[in-house]
PDB file of C-alpha atoms and ligand atoms in Angstrom:
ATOM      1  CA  UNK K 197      81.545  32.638   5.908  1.00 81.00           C
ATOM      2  CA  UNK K 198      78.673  32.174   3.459  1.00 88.00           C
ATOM      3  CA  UNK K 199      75.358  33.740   3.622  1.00 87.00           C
ATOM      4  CA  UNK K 200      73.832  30.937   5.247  1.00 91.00           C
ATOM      5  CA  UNK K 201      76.198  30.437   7.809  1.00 90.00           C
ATOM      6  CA  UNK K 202      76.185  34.135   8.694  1.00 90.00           C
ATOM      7  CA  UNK K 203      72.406  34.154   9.022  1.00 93.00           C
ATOM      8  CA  UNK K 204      72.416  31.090  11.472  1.00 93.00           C
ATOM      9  CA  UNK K 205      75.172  32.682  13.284  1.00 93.00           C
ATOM     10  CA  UNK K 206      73.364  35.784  13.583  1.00 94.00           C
ATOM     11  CA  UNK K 207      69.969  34.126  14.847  1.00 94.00           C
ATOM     12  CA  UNK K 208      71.974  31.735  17.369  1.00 94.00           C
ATOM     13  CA  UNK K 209      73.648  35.464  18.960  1.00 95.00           C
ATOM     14  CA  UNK K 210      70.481  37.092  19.186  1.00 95.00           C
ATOM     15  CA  UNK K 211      68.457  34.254  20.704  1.00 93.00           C
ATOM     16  CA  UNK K 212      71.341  33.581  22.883  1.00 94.00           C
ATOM     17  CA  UNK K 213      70.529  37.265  24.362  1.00 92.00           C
ATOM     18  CA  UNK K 214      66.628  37.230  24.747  1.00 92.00           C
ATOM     19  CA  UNK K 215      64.326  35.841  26.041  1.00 87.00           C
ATOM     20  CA  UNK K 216      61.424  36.385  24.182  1.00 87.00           C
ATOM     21  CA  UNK K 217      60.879  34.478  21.047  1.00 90.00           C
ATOM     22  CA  UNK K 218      58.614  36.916  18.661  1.00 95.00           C
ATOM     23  CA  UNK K 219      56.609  35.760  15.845  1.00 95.00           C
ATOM     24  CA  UNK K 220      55.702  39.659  14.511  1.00 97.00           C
ATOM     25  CA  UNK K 221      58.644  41.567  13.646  1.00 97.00           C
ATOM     26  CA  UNK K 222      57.860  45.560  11.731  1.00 96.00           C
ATOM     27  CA  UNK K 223      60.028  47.678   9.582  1.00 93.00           C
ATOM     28  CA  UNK K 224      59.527  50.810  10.195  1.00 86.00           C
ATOM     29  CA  UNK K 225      58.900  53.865   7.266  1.00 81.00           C
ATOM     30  CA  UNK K 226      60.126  57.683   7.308  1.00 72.00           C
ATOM     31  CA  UNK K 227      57.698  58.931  10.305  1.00 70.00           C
ATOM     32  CA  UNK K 228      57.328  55.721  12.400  1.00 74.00           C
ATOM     33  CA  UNK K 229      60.679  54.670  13.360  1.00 74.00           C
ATOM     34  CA  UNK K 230      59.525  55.779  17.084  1.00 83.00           C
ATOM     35  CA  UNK K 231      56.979  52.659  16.969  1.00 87.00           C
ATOM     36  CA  UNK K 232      59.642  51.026  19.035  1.00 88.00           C
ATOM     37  CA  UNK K 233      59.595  53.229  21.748  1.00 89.00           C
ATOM     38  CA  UNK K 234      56.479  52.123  22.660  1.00 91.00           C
ATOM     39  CA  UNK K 235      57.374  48.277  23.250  1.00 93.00           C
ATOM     40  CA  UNK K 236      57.393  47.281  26.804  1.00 93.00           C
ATOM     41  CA  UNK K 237      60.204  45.628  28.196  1.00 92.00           C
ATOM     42  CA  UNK K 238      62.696  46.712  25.648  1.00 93.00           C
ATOM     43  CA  UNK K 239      66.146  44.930  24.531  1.00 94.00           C
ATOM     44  CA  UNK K 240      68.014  47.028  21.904  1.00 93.00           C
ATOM     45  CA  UNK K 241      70.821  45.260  20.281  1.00 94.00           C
ATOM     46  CA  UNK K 242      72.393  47.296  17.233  1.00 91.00           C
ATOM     47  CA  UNK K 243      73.740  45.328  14.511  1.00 89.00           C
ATOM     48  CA  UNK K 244      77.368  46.556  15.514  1.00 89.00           C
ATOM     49  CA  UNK K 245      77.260  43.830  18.202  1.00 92.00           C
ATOM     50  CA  UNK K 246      76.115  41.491  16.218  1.00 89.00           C
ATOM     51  CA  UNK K 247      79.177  38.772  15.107  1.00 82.00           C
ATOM     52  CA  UNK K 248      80.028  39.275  10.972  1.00 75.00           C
ATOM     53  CA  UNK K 249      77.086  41.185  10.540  1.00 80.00           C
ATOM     54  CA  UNK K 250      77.208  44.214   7.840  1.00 72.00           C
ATOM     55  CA  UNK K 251      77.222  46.824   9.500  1.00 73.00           C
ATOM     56  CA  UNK K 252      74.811  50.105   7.556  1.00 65.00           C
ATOM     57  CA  UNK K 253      77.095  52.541   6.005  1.00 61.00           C
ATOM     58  CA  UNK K 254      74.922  55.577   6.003  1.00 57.00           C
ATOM     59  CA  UNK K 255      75.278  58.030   8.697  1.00 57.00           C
ATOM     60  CA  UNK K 256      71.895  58.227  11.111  1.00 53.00           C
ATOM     61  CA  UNK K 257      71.215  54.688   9.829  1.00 57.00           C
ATOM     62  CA  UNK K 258      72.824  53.268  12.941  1.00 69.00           C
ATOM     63  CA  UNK K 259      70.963  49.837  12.272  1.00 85.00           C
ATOM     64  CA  UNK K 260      69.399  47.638  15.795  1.00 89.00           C
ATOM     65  CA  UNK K 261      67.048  44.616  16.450  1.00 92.00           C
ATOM     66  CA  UNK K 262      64.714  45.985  19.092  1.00 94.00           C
ATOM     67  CA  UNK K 263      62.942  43.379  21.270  1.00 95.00           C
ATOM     68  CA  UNK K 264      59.996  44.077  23.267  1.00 95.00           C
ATOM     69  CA  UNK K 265      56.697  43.396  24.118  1.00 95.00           C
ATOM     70  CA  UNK K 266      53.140  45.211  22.303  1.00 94.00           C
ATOM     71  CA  UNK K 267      49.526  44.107  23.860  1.00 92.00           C
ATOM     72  CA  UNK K 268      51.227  41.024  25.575  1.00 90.00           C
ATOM     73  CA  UNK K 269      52.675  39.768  22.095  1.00 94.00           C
ATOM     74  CA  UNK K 270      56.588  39.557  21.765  1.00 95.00           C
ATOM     75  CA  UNK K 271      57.805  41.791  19.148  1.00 96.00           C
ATOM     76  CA  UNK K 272      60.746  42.776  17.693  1.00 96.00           C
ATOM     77  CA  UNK K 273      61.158  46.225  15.639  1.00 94.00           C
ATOM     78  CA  UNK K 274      64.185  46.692  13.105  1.00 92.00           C
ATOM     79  CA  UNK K 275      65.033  50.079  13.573  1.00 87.00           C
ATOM     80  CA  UNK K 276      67.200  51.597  10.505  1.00 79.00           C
ATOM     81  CA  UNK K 277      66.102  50.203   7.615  1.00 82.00           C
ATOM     82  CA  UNK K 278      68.854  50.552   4.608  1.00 86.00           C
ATOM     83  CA  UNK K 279      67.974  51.143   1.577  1.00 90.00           C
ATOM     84  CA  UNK K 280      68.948  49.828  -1.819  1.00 93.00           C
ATOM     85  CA  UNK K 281      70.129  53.325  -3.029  1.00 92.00           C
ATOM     86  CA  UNK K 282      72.621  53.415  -0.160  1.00 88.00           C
ATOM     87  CA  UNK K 283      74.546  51.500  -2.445  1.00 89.00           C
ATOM     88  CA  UNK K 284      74.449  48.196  -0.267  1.00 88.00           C
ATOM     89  CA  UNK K 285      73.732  44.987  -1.912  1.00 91.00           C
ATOM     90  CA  UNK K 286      69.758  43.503  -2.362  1.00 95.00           C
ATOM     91  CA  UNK K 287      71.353  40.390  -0.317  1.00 91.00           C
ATOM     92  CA  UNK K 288      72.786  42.790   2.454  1.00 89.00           C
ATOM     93  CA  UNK K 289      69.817  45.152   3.216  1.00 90.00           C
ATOM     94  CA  UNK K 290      67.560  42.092   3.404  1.00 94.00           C
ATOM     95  CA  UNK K 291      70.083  40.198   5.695  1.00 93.00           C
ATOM     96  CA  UNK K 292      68.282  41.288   8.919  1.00 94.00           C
ATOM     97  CA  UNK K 293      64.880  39.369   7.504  1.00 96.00           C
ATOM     98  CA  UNK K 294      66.764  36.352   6.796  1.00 96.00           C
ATOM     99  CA  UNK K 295      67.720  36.874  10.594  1.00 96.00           C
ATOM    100  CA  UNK K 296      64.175  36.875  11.887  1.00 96.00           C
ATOM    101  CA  UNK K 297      62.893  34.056   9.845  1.00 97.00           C
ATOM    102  CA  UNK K 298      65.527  31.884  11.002  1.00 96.00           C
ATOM    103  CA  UNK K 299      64.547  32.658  15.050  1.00 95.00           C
ATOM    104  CA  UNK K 300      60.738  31.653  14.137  1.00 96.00           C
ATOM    105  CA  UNK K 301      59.009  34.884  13.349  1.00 97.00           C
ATOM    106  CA  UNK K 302      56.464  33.916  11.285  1.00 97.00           C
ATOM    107  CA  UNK K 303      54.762  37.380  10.095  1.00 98.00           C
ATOM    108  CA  UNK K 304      56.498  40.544   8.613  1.00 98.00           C
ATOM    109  CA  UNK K 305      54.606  44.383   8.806  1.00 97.00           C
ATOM    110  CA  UNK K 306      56.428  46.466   6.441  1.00 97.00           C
ATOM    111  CA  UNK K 307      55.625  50.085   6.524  1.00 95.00           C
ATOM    112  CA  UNK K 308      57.054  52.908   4.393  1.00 94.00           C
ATOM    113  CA  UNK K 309      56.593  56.290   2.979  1.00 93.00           C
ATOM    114  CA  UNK K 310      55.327  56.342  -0.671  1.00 96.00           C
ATOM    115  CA  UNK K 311      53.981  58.866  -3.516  1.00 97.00           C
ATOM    116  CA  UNK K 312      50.344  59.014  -4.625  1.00 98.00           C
ATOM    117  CA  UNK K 313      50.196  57.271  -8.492  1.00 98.00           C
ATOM    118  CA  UNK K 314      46.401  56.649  -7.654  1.00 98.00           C
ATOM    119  CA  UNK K 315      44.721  60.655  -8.863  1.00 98.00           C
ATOM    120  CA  UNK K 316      42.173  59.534  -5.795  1.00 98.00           C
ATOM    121  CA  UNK K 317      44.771  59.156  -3.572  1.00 98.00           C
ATOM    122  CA  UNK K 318      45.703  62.884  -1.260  1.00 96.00           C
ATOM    123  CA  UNK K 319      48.806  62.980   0.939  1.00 95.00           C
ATOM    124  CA  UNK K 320      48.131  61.750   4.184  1.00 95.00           C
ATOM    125  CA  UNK K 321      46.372  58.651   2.611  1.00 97.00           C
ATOM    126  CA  UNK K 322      47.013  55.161   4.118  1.00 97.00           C
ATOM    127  CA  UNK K 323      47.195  52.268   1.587  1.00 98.00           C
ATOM    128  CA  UNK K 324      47.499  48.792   2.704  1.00 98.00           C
ATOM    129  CA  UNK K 325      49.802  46.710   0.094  1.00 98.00           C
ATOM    130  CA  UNK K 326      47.624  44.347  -2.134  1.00 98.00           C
ATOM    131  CA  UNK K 327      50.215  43.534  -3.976  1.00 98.00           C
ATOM    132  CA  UNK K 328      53.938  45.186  -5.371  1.00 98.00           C
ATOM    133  CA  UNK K 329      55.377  45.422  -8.783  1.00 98.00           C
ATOM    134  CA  UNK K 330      59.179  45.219  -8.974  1.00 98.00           C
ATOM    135  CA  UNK K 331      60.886  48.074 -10.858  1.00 98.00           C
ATOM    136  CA  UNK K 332      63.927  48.090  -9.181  1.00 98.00           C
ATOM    137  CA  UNK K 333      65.847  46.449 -11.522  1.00 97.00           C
ATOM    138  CA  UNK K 334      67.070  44.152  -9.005  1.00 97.00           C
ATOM    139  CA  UNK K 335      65.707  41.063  -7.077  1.00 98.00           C
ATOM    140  CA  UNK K 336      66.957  40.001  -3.418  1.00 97.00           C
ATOM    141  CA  UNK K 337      66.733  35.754  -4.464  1.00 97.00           C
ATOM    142  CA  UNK K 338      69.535  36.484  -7.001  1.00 96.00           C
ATOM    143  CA  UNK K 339      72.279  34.077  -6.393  1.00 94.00           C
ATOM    144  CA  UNK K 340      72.888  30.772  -4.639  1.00 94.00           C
ATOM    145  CA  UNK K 341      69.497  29.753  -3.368  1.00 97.00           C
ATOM    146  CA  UNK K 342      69.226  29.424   0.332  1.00 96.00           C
ATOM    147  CA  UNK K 343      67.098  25.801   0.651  1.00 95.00           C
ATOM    148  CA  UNK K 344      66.649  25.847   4.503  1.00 94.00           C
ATOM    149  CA  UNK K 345      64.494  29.137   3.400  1.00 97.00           C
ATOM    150  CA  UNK K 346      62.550  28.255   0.065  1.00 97.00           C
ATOM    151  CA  UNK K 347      62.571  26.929  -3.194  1.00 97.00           C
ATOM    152  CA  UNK K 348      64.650  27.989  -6.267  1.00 98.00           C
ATOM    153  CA  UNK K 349      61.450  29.395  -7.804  1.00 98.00           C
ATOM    154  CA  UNK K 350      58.953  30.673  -4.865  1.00 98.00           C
ATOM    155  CA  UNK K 351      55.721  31.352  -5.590  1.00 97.00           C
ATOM    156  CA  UNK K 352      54.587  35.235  -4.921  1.00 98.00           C
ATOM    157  CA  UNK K 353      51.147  35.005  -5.665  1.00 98.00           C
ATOM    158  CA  UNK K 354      49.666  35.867  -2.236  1.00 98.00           C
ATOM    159  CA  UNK K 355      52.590  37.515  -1.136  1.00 98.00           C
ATOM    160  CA  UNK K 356      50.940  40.485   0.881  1.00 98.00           C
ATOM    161  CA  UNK K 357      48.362  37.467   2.562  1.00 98.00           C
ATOM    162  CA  UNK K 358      45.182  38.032   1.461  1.00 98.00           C
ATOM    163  CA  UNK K 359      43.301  36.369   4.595  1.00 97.00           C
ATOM    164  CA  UNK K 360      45.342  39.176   6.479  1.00 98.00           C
ATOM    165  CA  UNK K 361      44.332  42.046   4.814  1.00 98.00           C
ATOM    166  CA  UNK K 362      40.648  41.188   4.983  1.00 98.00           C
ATOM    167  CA  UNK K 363      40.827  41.213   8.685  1.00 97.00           C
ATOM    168  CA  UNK K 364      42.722  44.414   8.707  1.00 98.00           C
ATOM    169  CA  UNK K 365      40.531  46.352   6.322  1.00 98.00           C
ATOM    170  CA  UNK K 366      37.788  45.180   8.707  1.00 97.00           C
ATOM    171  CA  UNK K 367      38.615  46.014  11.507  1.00 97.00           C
ATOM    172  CA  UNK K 368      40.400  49.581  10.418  1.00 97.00           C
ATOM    173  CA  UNK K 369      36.488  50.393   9.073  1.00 97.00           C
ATOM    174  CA  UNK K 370      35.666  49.595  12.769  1.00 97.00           C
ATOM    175  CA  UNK K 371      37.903  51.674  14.473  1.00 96.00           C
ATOM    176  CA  UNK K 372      36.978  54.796  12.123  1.00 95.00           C
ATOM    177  CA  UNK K 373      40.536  54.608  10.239  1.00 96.00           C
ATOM    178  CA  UNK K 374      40.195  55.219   6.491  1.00 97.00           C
ATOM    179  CA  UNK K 375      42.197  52.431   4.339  1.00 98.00           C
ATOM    180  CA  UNK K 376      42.849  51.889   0.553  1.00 98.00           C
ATOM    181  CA  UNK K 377      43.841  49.105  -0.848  1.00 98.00           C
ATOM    182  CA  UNK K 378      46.419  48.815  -3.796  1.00 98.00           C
ATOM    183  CA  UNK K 379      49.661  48.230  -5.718  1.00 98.00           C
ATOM    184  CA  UNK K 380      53.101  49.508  -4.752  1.00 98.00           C
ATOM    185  CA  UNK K 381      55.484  49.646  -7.081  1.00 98.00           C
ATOM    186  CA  UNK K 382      59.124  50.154  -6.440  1.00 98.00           C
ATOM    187  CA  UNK K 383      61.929  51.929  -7.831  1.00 98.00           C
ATOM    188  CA  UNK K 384      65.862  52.161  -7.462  1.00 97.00           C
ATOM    189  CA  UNK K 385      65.957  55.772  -6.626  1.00 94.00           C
ATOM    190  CA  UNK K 386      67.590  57.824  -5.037  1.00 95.00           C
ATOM    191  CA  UNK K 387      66.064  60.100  -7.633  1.00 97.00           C
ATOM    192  CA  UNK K 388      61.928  60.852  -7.572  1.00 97.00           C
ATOM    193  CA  UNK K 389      60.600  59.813 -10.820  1.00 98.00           C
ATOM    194  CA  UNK K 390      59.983  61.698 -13.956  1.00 98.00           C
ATOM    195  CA  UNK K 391      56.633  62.754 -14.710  1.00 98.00           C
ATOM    196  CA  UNK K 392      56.418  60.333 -17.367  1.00 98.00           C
ATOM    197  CA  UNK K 393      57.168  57.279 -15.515  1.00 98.00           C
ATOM    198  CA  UNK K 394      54.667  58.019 -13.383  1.00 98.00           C
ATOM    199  CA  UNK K 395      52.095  58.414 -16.097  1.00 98.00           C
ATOM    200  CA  UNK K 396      53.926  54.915 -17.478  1.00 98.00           C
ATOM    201  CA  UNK K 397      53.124  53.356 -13.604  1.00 98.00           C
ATOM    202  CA  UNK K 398      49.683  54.674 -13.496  1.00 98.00           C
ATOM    203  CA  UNK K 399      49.192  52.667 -16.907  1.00 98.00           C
ATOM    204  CA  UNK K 400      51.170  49.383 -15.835  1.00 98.00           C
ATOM    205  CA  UNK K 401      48.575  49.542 -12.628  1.00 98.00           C
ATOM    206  CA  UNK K 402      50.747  50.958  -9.768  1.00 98.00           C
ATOM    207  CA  UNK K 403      48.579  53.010  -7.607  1.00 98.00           C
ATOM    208  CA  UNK K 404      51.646  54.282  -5.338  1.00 98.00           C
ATOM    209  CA  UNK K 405      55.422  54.668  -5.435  1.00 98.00           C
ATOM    210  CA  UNK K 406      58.802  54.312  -3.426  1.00 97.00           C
ATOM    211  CA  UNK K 407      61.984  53.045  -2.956  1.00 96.00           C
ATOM    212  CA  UNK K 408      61.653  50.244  -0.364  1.00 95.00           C
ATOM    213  CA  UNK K 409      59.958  46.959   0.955  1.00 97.00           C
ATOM    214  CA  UNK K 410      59.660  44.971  -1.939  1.00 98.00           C
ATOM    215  CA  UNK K 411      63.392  43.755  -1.482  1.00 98.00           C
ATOM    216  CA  UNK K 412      62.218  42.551   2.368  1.00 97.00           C
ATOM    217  CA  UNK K 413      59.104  41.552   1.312  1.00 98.00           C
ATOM    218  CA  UNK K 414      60.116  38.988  -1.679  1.00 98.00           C
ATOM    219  CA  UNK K 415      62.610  37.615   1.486  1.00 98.00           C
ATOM    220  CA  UNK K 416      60.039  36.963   3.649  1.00 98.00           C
ATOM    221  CA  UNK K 417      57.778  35.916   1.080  1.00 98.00           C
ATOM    222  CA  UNK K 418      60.753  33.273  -0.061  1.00 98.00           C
ATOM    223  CA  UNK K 419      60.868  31.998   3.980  1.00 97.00           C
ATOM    224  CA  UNK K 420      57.637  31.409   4.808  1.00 97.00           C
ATOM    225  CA  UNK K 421      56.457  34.382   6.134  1.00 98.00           C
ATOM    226  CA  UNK K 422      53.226  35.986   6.088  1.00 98.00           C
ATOM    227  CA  UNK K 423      53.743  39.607   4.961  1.00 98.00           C
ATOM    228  CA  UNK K 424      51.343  42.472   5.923  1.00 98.00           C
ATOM    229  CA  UNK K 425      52.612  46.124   3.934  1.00 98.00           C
ATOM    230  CA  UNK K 426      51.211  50.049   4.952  1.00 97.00           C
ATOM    231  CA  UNK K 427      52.279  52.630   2.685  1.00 96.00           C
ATOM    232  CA  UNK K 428      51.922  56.252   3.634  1.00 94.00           C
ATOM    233  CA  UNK K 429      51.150  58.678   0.736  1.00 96.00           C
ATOM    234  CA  UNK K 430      53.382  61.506   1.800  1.00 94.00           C
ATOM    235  CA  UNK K 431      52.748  62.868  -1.602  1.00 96.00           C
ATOM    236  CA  UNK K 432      51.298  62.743  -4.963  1.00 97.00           C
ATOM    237  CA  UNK K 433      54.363  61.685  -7.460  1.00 97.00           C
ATOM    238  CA  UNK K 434      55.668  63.793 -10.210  1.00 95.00           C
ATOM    239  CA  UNK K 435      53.693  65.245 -12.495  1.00 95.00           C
ATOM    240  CA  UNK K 436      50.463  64.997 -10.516  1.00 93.00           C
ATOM    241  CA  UNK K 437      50.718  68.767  -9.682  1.00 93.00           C
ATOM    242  CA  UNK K 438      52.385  71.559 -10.180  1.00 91.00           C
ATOM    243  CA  UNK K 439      54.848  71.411  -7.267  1.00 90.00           C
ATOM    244  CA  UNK K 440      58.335  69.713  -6.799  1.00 91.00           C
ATOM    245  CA  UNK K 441      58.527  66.978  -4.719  1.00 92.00           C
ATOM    246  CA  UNK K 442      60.918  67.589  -1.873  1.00 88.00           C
ATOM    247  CA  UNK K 443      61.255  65.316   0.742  1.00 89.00           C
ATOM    248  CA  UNK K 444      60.466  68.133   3.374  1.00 88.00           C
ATOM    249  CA  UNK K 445      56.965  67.449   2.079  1.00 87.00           C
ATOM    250  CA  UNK K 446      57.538  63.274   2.765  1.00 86.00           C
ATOM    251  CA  UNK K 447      58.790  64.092   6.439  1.00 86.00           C
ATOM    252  CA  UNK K 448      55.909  66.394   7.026  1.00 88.00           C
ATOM    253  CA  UNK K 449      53.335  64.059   5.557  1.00 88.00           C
ATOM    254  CA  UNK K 450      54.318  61.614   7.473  1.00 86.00           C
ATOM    255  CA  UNK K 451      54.436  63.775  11.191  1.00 87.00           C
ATOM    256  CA  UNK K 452      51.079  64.445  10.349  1.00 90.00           C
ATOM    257  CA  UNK K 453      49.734  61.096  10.063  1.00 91.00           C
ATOM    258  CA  UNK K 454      51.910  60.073  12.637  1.00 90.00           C
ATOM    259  CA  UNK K 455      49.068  58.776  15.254  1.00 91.00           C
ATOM    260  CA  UNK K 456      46.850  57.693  13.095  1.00 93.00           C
ATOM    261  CA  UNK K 457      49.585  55.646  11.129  1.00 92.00           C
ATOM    262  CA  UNK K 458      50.624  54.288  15.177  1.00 92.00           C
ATOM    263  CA  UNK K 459      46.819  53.286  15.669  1.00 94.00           C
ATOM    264  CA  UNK K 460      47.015  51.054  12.529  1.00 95.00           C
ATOM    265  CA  UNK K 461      49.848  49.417  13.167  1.00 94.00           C
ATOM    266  CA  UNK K 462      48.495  48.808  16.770  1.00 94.00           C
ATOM    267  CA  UNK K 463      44.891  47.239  14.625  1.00 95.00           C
ATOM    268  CA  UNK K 464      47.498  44.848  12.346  1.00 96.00           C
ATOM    269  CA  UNK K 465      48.963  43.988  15.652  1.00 95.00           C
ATOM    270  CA  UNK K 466      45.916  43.056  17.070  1.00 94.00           C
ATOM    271  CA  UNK K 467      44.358  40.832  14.044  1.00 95.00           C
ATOM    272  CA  UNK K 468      47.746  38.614  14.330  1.00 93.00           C
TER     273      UNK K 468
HETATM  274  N1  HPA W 612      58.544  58.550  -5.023  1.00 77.63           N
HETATM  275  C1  HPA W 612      59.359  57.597  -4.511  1.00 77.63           C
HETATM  276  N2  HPA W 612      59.516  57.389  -3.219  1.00 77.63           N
HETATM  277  C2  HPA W 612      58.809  58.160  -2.372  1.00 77.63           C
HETATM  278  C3  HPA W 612      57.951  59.170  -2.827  1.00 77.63           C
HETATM  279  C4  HPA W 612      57.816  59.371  -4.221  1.00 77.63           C
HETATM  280  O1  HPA W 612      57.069  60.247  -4.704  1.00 77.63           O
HETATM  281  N3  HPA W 612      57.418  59.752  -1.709  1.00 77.63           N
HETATM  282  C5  HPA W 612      57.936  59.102  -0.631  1.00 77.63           C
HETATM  283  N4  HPA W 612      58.779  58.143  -1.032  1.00 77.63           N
END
């Protein structure tokens, strides 16, 4: 089968087994993945059951399209998001957002856990995603373009939509929630970086790290989809201070914010 054909069989299976027919899917980040208990209405359907689809090799990453409703909007939450590191392929980890764009969703909320590059930035900080820089060293659109998605050459310019974010820095200042704006800038991992990248990102105009969402984002970018991203600051990168980063400290950071972080995503939910 070839990558398109698996992606259309993929989208016919799932739309053969729901009803609903969501327009807003989310990725969930380390500290949010419960987001989808709180859908009404829930269908879970793990990836296992889903005809020639790769199946996540990591143990705990037990991958599942979860289909539900959120203030009277269908919704559908991937739960288990893989990770380039994991060894999988750009094209396989981004295989599930190929899947949603061919049922109709038309809007993407990425959220992850990230380090602090920004010095004004403290852990616990919530940065919507103005825009990413790609040092992954790899790119998801590598390979035999998919035409019933996008063009050969997509444009990126306005990937995180700008008309979005305006709304949702709005109405986050309404609601009391403090938001920054900026840059995210991805590496491979799975190793932190060195103290001197960071000082090298700070430079280049990163103003937070991690290991995830550009890979879905460029995707959904290249079908049509609007993308909204919410980075976590779990933790100031290396070098910052004097402490090693531990990703205790990233699981924490994240439990903390863990309602706040639930009442933003419920805000982006609402300005869609
Ligand atoms: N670097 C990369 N990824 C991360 C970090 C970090 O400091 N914190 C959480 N995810």
């Amino acid at each position: 089968m070839t990558l398109q054909e698996n992606i259309t069989a993929a989208a016919a299976f799932l739309t053969s087994r729901i009803f609903s027919r969501p327009t807003v899917a989310l990725v969930l980040g380390s500290g949010l993945g419960d987001y989808a208990d709180t859908l009404e209405n829930a269908v879970k359907i793990p990836y296992s059951e889903i005809p020639n689809f790769p199946q996540p090799t990591v143990e705990g990453h037990a991958g599942a399209f979860v289909f539900g409703k959120k203030q009277d909007k269908d919704v559908v939450v991937l739960q288990g998001r893989v990770h380039y590191y994991e060894g999988l392929s750009m094209a396989e980890i981004t295989l599930p957002v190929r899947v949603l764009a061919a049922m109709g969703v038309k809007t993407l909320v990425l959220t992850n856990a990230a380090g602090g590059v920004n010095l004004n930035y403290k852990p616990g900080t919530l940065m919507l995603i103005s825009d990413h820089i790609n040092f992954s060293g790899a790119n998801p659109l590598i390979g035999k373009n998919l035409e019933k998605f996008g063009p050969r050459f997509p444009d990126v310019s306005d990937l995180y939509t700008a008309s979005l974010r305006e709304k949702i820095i709005d109405k986050a200042a309404e609601n009391q929630i403090p938001l920054e704006q900026g840059v995210y800038l991805m590496c491979s991992g799975p190793n932190y970086e060195t103290p001197a990248e960071i000082r090298a990102f700070r430079t280049l105009g990163a103003d937070a790290v991690g290991m995830s969402t550009v890979p879905e984002a460029l995707v959904a970018g290249h079908s049509g989809m609007d993308v909204v991203g919410v980075s976590c600051i779990t933790n100031m990168a290396a070098g910052v201070l004097p402490v090693k980063l531990d990703h205790k400290e990233v699981v924490e950071t994240a439990a903390k914010v863990h309602d706040l972080f639930q009442k933003l995503v419920d805000i982006i939910l609402e300005t869609l």
